[in-house]
Short mmCIF file of C-alpha atoms in Angstrom, two decimals:
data_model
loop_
_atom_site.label_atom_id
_atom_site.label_comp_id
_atom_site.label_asym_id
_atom_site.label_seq_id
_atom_site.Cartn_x
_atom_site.Cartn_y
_atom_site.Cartn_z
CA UNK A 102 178.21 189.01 175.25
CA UNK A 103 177.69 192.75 176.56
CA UNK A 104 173.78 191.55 177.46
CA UNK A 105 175.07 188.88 179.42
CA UNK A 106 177.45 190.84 181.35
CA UNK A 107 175.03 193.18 182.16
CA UNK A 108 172.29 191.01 183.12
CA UNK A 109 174.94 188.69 185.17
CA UNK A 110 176.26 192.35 187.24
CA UNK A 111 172.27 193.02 187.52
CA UNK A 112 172.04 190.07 189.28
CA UNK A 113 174.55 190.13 190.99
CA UNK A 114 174.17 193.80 192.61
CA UNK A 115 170.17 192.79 193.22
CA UNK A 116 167.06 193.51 191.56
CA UNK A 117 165.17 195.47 190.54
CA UNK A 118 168.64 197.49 188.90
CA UNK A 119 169.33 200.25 186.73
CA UNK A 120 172.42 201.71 185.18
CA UNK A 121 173.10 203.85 188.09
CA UNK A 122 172.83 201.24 191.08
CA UNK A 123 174.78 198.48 188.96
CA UNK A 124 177.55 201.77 188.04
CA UNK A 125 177.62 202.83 191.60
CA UNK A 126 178.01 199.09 192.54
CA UNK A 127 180.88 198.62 190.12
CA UNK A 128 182.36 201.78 190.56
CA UNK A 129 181.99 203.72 193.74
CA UNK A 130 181.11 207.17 193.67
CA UNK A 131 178.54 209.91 192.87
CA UNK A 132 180.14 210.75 189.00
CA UNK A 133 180.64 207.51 187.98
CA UNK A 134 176.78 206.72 187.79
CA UNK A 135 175.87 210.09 186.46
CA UNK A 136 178.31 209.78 183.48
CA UNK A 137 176.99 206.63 182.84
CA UNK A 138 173.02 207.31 183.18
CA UNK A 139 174.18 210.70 181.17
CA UNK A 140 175.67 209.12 178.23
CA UNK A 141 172.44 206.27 178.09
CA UNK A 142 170.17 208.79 178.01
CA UNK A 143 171.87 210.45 174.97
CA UNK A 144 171.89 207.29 173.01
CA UNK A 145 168.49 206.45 173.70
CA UNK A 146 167.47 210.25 172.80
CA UNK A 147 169.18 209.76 169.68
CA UNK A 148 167.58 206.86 168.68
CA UNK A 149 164.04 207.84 169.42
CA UNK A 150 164.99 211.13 167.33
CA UNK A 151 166.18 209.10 164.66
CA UNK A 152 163.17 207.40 164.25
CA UNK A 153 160.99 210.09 163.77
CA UNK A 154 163.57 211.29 161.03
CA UNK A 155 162.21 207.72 159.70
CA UNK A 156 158.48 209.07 159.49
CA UNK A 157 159.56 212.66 158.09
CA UNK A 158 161.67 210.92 155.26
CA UNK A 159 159.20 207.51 154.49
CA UNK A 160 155.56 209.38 154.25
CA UNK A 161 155.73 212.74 152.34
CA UNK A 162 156.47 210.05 149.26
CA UNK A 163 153.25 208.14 149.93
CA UNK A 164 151.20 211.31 150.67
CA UNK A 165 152.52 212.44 147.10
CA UNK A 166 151.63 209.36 145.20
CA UNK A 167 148.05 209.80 146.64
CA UNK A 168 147.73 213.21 145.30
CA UNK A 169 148.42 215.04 148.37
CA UNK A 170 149.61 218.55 148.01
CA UNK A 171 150.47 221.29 150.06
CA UNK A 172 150.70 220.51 153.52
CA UNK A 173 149.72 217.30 153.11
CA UNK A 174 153.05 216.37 151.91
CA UNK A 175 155.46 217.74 154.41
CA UNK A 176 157.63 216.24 156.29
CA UNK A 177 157.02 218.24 159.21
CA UNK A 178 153.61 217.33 159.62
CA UNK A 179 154.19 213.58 159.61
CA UNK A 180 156.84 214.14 161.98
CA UNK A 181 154.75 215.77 164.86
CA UNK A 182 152.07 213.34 163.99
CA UNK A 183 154.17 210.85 164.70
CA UNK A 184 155.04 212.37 167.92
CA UNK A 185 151.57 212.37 169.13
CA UNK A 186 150.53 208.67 167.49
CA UNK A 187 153.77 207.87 170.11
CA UNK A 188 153.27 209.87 173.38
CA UNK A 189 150.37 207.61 175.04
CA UNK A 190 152.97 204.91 174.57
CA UNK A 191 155.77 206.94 175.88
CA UNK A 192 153.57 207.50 179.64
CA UNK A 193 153.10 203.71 180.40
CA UNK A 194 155.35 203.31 183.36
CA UNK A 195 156.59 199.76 182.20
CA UNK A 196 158.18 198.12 179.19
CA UNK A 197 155.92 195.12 179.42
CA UNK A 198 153.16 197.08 178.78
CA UNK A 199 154.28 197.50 175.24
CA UNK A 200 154.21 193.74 174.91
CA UNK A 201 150.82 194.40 171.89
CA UNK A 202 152.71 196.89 169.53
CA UNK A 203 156.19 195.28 170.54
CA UNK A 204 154.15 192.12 168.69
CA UNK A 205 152.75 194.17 165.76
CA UNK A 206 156.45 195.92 165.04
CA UNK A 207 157.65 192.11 164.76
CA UNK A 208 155.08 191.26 161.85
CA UNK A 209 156.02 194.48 160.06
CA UNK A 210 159.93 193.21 160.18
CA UNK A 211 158.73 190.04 158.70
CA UNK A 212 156.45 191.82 155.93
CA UNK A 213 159.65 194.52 155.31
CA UNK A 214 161.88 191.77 154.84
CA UNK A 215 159.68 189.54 152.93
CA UNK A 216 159.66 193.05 150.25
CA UNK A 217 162.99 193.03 149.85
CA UNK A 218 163.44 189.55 149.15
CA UNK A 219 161.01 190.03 146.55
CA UNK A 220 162.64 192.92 145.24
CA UNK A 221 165.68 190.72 144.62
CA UNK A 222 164.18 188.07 142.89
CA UNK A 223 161.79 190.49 140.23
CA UNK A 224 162.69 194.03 140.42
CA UNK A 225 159.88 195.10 139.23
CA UNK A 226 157.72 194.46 142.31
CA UNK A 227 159.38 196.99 143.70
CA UNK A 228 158.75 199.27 141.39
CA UNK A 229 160.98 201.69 138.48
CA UNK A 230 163.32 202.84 141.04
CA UNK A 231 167.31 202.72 139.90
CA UNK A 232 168.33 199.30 139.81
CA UNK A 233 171.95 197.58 140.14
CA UNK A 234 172.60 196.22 136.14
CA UNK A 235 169.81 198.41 134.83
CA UNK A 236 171.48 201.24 134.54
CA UNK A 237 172.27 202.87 131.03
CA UNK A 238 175.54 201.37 130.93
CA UNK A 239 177.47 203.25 134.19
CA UNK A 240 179.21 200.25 135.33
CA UNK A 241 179.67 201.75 138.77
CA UNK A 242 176.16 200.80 139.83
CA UNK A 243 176.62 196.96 139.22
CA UNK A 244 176.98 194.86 141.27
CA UNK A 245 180.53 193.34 141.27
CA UNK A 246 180.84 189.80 143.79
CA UNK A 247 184.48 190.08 142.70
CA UNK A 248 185.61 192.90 143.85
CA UNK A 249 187.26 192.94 147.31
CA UNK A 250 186.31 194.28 150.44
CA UNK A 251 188.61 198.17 150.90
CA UNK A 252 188.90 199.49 154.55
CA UNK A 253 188.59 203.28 153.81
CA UNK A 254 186.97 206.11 156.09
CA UNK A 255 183.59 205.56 154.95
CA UNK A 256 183.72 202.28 155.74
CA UNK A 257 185.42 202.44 159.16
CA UNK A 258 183.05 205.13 159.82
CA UNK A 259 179.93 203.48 158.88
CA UNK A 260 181.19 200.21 161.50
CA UNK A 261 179.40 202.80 163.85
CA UNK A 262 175.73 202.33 162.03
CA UNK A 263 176.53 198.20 162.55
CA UNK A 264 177.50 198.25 166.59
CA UNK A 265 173.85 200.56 166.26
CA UNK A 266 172.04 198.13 164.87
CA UNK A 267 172.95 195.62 167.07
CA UNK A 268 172.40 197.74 170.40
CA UNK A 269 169.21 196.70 172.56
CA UNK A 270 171.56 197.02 175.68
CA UNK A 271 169.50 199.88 177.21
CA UNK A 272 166.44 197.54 177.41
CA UNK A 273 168.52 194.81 179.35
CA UNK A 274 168.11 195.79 182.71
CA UNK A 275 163.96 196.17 182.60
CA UNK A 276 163.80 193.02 180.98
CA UNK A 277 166.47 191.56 183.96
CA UNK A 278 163.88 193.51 186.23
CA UNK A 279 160.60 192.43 184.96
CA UNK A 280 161.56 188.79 183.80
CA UNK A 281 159.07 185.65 185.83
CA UNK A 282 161.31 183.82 187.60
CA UNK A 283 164.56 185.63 186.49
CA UNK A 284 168.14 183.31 186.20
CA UNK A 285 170.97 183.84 184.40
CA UNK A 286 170.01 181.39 182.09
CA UNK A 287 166.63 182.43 181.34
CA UNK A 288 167.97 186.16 180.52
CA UNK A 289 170.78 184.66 178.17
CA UNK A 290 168.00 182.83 176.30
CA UNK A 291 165.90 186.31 175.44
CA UNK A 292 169.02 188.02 174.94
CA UNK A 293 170.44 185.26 172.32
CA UNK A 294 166.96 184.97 170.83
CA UNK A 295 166.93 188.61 170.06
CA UNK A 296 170.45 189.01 168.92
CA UNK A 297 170.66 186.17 166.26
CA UNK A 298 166.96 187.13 165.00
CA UNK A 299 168.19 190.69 164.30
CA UNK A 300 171.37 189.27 162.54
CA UNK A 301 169.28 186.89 160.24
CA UNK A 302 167.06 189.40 158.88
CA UNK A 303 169.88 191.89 158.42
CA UNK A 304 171.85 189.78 156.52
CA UNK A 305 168.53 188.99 154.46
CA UNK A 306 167.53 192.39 153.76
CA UNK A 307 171.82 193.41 153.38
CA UNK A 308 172.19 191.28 150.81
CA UNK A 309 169.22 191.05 148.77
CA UNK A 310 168.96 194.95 148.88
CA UNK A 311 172.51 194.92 147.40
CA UNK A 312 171.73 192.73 144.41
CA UNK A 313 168.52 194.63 143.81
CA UNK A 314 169.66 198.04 144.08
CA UNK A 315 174.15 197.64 143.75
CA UNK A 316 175.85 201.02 144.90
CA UNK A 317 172.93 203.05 144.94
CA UNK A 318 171.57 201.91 148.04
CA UNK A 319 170.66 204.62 150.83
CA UNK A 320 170.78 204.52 154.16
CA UNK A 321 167.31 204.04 154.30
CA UNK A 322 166.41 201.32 151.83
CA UNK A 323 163.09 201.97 150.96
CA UNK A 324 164.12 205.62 149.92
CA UNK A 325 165.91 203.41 146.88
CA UNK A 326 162.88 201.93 145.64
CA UNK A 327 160.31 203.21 143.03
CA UNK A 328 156.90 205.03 144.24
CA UNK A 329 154.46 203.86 142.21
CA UNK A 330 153.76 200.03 143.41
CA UNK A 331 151.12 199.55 146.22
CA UNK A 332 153.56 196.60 148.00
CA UNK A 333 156.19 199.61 148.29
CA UNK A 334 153.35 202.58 149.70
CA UNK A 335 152.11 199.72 152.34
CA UNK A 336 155.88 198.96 153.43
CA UNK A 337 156.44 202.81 153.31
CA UNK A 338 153.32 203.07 155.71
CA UNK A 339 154.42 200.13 158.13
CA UNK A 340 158.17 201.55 158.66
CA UNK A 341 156.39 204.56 159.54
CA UNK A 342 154.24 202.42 162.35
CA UNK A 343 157.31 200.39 163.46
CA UNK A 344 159.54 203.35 164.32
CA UNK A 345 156.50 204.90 166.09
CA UNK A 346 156.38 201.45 168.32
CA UNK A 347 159.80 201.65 168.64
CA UNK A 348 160.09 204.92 170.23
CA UNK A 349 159.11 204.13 173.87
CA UNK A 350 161.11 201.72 173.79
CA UNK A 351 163.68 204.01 173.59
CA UNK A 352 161.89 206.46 175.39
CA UNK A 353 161.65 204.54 178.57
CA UNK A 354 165.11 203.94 179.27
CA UNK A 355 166.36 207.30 178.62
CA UNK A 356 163.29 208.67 181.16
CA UNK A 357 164.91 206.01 183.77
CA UNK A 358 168.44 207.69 183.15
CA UNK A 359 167.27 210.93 183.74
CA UNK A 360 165.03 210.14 186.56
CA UNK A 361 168.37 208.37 188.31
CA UNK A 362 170.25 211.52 187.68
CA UNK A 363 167.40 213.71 189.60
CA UNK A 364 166.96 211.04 192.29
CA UNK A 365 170.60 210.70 193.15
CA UNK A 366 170.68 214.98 193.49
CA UNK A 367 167.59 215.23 194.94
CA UNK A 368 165.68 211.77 196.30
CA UNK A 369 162.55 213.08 197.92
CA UNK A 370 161.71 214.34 194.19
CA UNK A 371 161.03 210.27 193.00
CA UNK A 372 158.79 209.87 196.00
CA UNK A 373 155.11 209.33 196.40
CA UNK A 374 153.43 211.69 195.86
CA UNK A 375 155.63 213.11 193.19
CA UNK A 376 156.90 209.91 191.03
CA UNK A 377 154.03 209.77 188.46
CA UNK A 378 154.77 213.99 188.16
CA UNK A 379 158.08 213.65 187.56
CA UNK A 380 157.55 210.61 185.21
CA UNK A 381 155.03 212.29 183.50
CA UNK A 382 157.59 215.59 183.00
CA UNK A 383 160.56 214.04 181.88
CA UNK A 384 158.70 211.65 179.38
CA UNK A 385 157.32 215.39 177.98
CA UNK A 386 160.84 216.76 177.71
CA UNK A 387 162.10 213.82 175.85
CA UNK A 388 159.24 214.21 173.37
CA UNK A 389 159.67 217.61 172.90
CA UNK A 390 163.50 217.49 172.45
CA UNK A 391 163.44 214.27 170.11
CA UNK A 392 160.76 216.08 167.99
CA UNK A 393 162.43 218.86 167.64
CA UNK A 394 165.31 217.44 167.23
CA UNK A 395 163.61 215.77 163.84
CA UNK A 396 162.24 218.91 162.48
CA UNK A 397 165.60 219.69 162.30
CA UNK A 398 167.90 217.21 161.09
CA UNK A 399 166.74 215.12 157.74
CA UNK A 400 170.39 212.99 157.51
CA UNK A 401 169.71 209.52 159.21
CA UNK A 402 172.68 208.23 158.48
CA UNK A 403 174.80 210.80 160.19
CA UNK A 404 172.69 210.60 163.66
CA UNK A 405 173.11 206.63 163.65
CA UNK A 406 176.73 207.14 163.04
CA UNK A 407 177.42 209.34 165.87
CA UNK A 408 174.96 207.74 168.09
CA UNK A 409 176.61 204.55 167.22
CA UNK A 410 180.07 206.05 167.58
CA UNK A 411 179.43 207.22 171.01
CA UNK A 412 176.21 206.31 173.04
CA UNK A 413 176.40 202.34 171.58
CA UNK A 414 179.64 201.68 171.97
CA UNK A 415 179.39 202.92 176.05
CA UNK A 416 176.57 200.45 176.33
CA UNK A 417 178.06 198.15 174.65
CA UNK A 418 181.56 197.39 175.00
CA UNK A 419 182.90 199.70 177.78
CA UNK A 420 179.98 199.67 180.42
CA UNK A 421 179.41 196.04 180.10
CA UNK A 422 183.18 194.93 180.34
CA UNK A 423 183.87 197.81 183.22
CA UNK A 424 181.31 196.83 185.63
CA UNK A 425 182.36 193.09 184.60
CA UNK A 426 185.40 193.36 185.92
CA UNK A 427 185.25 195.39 188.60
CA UNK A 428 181.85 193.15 190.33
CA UNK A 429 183.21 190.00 189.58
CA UNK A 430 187.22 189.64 190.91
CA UNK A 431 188.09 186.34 191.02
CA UNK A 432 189.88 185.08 187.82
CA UNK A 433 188.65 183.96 185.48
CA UNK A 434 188.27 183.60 181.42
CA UNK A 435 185.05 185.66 181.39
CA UNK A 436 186.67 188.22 183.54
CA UNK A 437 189.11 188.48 181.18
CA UNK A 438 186.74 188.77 177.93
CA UNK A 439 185.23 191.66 179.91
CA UNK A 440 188.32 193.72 179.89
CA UNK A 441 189.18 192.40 175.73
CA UNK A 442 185.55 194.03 175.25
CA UNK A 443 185.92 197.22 177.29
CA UNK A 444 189.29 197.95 175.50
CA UNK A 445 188.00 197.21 171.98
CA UNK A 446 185.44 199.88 172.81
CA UNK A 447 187.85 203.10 174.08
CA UNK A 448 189.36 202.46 170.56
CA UNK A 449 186.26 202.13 168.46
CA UNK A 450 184.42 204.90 169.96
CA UNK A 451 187.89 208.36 169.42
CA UNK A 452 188.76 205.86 166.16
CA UNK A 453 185.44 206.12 164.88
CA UNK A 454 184.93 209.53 165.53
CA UNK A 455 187.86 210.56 163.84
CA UNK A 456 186.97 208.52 160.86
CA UNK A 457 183.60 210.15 160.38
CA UNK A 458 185.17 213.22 160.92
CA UNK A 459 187.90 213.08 157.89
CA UNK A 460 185.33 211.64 155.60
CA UNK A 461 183.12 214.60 156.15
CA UNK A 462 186.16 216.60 155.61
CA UNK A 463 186.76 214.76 152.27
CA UNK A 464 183.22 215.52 150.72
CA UNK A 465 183.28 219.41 152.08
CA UNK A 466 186.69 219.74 150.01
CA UNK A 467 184.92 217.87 146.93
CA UNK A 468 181.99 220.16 147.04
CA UNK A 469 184.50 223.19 147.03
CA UNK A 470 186.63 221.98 144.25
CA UNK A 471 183.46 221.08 142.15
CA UNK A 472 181.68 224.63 143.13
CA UNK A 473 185.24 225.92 142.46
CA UNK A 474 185.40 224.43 138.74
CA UNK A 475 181.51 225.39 138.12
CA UNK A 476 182.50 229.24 139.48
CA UNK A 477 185.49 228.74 136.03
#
């Protein structure tokens, strides 16, 4: 619903569009479309940093099960590899020049998925990594259909990872923008296409990860599996290719955002002669940043959390229902969706938060009392 609101105030305020001219449409006034173009770019920057966290964690393993040694099997050097495999991408100056690897990251989805379905029927394709009701008697690793669904902080806080996983909102507007013979309708039919693929092959891979692997499934799946089976070192290797494919497509938008910000402070700066420079420099700094950025960090789960927790739910809930309502006065029962989705998301985004927050609190006072009885 948030890509259709979006694409509808795109349309409406004129194309081509961007986050700042449909903001500034919306809501008049310098800030406004800086905040907005601000907090885009810092979701997209996440994302794209999150993914090379992807390459750092998926091919040290592979590099070790072919014998590699040394610095051939750290993390660091897959992650600037990565960086560099991803930077000729990262310069193309539109998203429909991705269209060939955007095409090749599909058929790794479909051979990713297809693993884990596998996994679920014989476990031991996967390989001898821990699996749910082979596990030396701990019950707590089974996998129990009976027991009922708990809201607790970890749960609440990991709703934040879901509204992630489900955000392509950034991408809307260049696909509004670039679209052959652009309508409403035709944008609703990319954006629905997209959406419901993305929530069959989640639920796919959810549940048939779950009855493979019960509770001690990881934030990143593969990371649960064994080592040793070639079908796991060639899915291993494509994750690694899809997040690199992914990246400008992440990268892109968050350049736009930050070329908005520079061309509403200082305009003659996104003129000819001096676009493809500036392009070209910004594209750099996000590279360098991101990269850095995944030297650094090795938790995926908390960067998709807070990402989701903040940068998502702008993009999807509050931006799209704000501008909604604000473009489009007359009454009427989408108007009034707009403002249902714009409120759910100023109480996901603090509620969240705090959620994440308190069950981070919770394991710091665990690790104390455990370091605390191990100190006795």
């Amino acid at each position: 619903f948030g890509l259709h609101l979006l694409s509808a105030c795109a349309l409406k305020v004129g194309l081509p569009s961007n986050f700042h001219t449909v903001v500034h449409a919306a809501l008049p006034g310098f800030w406004w479309g800086v905040v907005v173009d601000v907090v885009v770019a810092i979701k997209c920057f996440g994302v794209a940093a999150s993914y090379l966290v992807v390459v750092g964690d998926t091919l040290p393993s592979v590099a070790r099960h072919l014998g590699a040694t040394g610095l051939a099997e750290n993390r660091s050097l897959y992650v600037l590899l990565a960086a560099l495999l991803t930077a000729p991408l990262c310069f193309t100056s539109r998203v429909d020049k991705l269209k060939f690897t955007s095409g090749l990251s599909l058929a790794f989805v479909a051979f990713l998925t297809c693993v884990v379905v596998l996994g679920a029927v014989d476990s031991e394709i996967v390989g001898p990594g821990h699996k749910a009701g082979f596990n030396d008697g701990d019950e707590s690793d089974h996998v129990d259909w009976d027991s009922p669904v708990r809201l607790s902080k970890t749960s609440v806080s990991l709703f934040t990872v879901f509204i992630f996983g489900f955000t392509c909102h950034q991408n809307i507007l260049p696909i509004t923008n670039e679209l052959k013979d652009v309508t409403q309708a035709r944008v609703d039919v990319v954006s629905v296409s997209a959406v419901s693929t993305a929530l069959v092959i989640y639920l796919i891979v959810a549940w048939c990860g779950y009855i493979t692997l019960g509770s001690n499934i990881s934030s990143d799946i593969l990371s649960s599996y064994g080592e040793n089976t070639p079908i796991i070192l060639a899915a291993r290797c494509q994750v690694a290719l899809l997040v690199c494919f992914s990246f400008p497509l992440q990268c892109h938008p968050c350049r736009a955002c930050i070329i908005s910000i520079v061309a509403s402070k200082f305009p003659s700066a996104v003129e000819n002669p001096y676009a493809p420079y500036l392009r070209h420099a910004v594209t750099m700094l996000i590279l360098t940043l991101s990269t850095s950025v995944a030297l650094a960090v090795t938790d995926l789960g908390t960067i998709l959390g807070i990402v989701g927790a903040t940068g998502s739910t702008t993009i999807c809930f509050i931006l799209p229902g704000a501008s909604y309502w604000q473009l489009f006065r007359h009454p009427h029962l989408k108007r009034s969706l707009a403002m249902v989705q714009m409120s759910a998301g100023l109480f996901i985004m603090p509620f969240a938060l705090l959620m994440m927050a308190l069950r981070k609190y919770d394991e710091l006072m665990a690790l104390r009392q455990e370091q605390a009885r191990d100190y006795l």
